[in-house]
Amino acid sequence: MRNSTKVISAWDGDKLVGLIRALDDGNTVAFLHYLLVDPEYQGYHIGDNLMKQIMSFYDDLLYVKVIPSDKKTIPFYERYGFKQYDNYSAMVKKNHF
């Protein structure tokens, strides 16, 4: 996490229950990594809140990219404007100015 641009975490007392990490170039593109929620805490909108927080930092960038680790998570990312493209493993959200 040390060299990340942004790291946002969710805690239940002293227990880490969620984490999202991003790397960006400050001008054009950000890559989201490690959207993780403890299985015991899934279903409580923790992932949703982490996504909303991290995406608020990237309204001014042209692209935000994520590579889903599980195809079942694709609909989750689509809710935030990410799209899949043929022959490209990352999902991309393109901001329109």
Coordinates of N, CA and C in Angstrom, one line a residue, residues 12-74:
D12 N -14.3 -2.0 11.5 CA -15.3 -2.3 12.5 C -14.5 -2.4 13.8
G13 N -14.5 -1.3 14.5 CA -13.6 -1.2 15.7 C -12.1 -1.3 15.2
D14 N -11.4 -2.3 15.7 CA -10.0 -2.4 15.3 C -9.8 -3.5 14.2
K15 N -10.9 -3.9 13.6 CA -10.9 -5.0 12.6 C -11.0 -4.4 11.2
L16 N -10.1 -4.6 10.3 CA -10.2 -4.1 8.9 C -11.2 -5.0 8.2
V17 N -12.2 -4.4 7.6 CA -13.3 -5.1 7.0 C -13.4 -4.8 5.5
G18 N -12.7 -3.7 5.0 CA -12.8 -3.4 3.6 C -11.6 -2.5 3.2
L19 N -11.3 -2.6 1.9 CA -10.1 -1.8 1.4 C -10.2 -1.6 -0.1
I20 N -9.9 -0.4 -0.5 CA -9.8 -0.1 -1.9 C -8.5 0.7 -2.1
R21 N -7.8 0.3 -3.2 CA -6.5 1.0 -3.5 C -6.5 1.4 -5.0
A22 N -5.9 2.6 -5.2 CA -5.8 3.1 -6.6 C -4.4 3.7 -6.8
L23 N -4.0 3.6 -8.1 CA -2.8 4.2 -8.6 C -3.2 5.1 -9.7
D24 N -2.7 6.4 -9.8 CA -3.0 7.2 -10.9 C -1.8 8.1 -11.3
D25 N -1.9 8.7 -12.5 CA -0.9 9.5 -13.0 C -1.1 11.0 -12.7
G26 N -2.2 11.3 -12.0 CA -2.6 12.7 -11.6 C -3.1 13.5 -12.7
N27 N -3.2 13.0 -14.0 CA -3.7 13.8 -15.1 C -4.7 13.0 -16.0
T28 N -4.4 11.8 -16.3 CA -5.2 11.1 -17.3 C -5.9 9.8 -16.9
V29 N -5.2 9.0 -16.1 CA -5.7 7.6 -15.9 C -5.5 7.2 -14.5
A30 N -6.4 6.4 -13.9 CA -6.3 5.8 -12.6 C -6.6 4.3 -12.8
F31 N -6.0 3.5 -12.0 CA -6.2 2.1 -12.0 C -6.7 1.7 -10.6
L32 N -7.8 1.0 -10.5 CA -8.3 0.6 -9.2 C -7.8 -0.8 -8.9
H33 N -7.3 -1.0 -7.7 CA -6.8 -2.3 -7.3 C -7.4 -2.7 -6.0
Y34 N -7.5 -3.9 -5.7 CA -7.8 -4.5 -4.4 C -9.1 -3.9 -3.8
L35 N -10.2 -4.0 -4.5 CA -11.5 -3.7 -3.8 C -11.8 -5.0 -3.0
L36 N -11.6 -5.0 -1.7 CA -11.8 -6.2 -0.9 C -12.7 -5.9 0.2
V37 N -13.6 -6.8 0.5 CA -14.5 -6.7 1.6 C -14.5 -8.1 2.3
D38 N -14.3 -8.1 3.6 CA -14.3 -9.4 4.4 C -15.7 -10.1 4.1
P39 N -15.6 -11.3 3.7 CA -16.9 -12.1 3.4 C -17.9 -12.0 4.5
E40 N -17.5 -11.9 5.8 CA -18.5 -11.7 6.9 C -19.2 -10.4 6.8
Y41 N -18.7 -9.4 6.1 CA -19.3 -8.1 6.0 C -19.9 -7.7 4.7
Q42 N -19.9 -8.7 3.8 CA -20.5 -8.4 2.5 C -22.0 -8.3 2.6
G43 N -22.6 -7.5 1.8 CA -24.0 -7.3 1.9 C -24.4 -6.0 2.7
Y44 N -23.4 -5.4 3.2 CA -23.7 -4.2 4.1 C -23.3 -2.9 3.3
H45 N -23.1 -2.9 2.0 CA -22.8 -1.8 1.2 C -21.4 -1.2 1.4
I46 N -20.5 -2.0 2.0 CA -19.1 -1.5 2.3 C -18.4 -1.2 0.9
G47 N -18.5 -2.2 0.0 CA -17.9 -2.1 -1.3 C -18.4 -0.9 -2.0
D48 N -19.7 -0.7 -2.0 CA -20.4 0.5 -2.6 C -19.8 1.8 -2.0
N49 N -19.8 1.9 -0.7 CA -19.2 3.1 -0.1 C -17.8 3.3 -0.5
L50 N -17.0 2.3 -0.5 CA -15.6 2.5 -0.9 C -15.4 2.9 -2.3
M51 N -16.3 2.4 -3.2 CA -16.2 2.8 -4.6 C -16.6 4.2 -4.8
K52 N -17.7 4.6 -4.1 CA -18.1 6.0 -4.2 C -17.1 7.0 -3.7
Q53 N -16.4 6.6 -2.6 CA -15.3 7.5 -2.1 C -14.2 7.6 -3.1
I54 N -13.7 6.5 -3.6 CA -12.5 6.5 -4.4 C -12.8 7.2 -5.8
M55 N -14.0 6.9 -6.3 CA -14.4 7.5 -7.6 C -14.5 9.0 -7.5
S56 N -14.8 9.5 -6.3 CA -15.0 11.0 -6.2 C -13.7 11.7 -6.4
F57 N -12.5 11.0 -6.3 CA -11.2 11.6 -6.5 C -10.9 11.7 -8.0
Y58 N -11.7 10.9 -8.9 CA -11.3 10.8 -10.3 C -12.3 11.3 -11.3
D59 N -13.1 12.3 -10.9 CA -14.0 12.9 -11.8 C -13.3 13.7 -12.9
D60 N -12.1 14.2 -12.6 CA -11.3 15.0 -13.6 C -10.4 14.3 -14.4
L61 N -10.3 12.9 -14.3 CA -9.4 12.1 -15.1 C -10.2 11.6 -16.3
L62 N -9.5 11.4 -17.4 CA -10.1 10.9 -18.6 C -10.6 9.5 -18.4
Y63 N -9.7 8.6 -17.9 CA -10.1 7.2 -17.7 C -9.8 6.7 -16.3
V64 N -10.7 5.8 -15.9 CA -10.5 5.0 -14.7 C -10.7 3.5 -15.1
K65 N -9.7 2.7 -14.7 CA -9.7 1.3 -15.2 C -9.7 0.3 -14.0
V66 N -10.3 -0.8 -14.2 CA -10.3 -1.9 -13.2 C -10.3 -3.2 -14.0
I67 N -9.6 -4.2 -13.4 CA -9.6 -5.5 -14.0 C -10.3 -6.4 -13.0
P68 N -11.6 -6.8 -13.2 CA -12.3 -7.6 -12.3 C -11.6 -9.0 -12.1
S69 N -11.5 -9.4 -10.9 CA -10.9 -10.7 -10.7 C -11.9 -11.9 -10.8
D70 N -13.1 -11.6 -10.8 CA -14.2 -12.6 -10.9 C -15.3 -12.0 -11.8
K71 N -15.7 -12.8 -12.8 CA -16.7 -12.3 -13.7 C -18.0 -11.9 -13.0
K72 N -18.3 -12.5 -11.9 CA -19.5 -12.2 -11.1 C -19.5 -10.7 -10.6
T73 N -18.3 -10.1 -10.6 CA -18.3 -8.7 -10.1 C -18.5 -7.7 -11.2
I74 N -18.6 -8.1 -12.4 CA -18.8 -7.2 -13.6 C -20.0 -6.3 -13.4

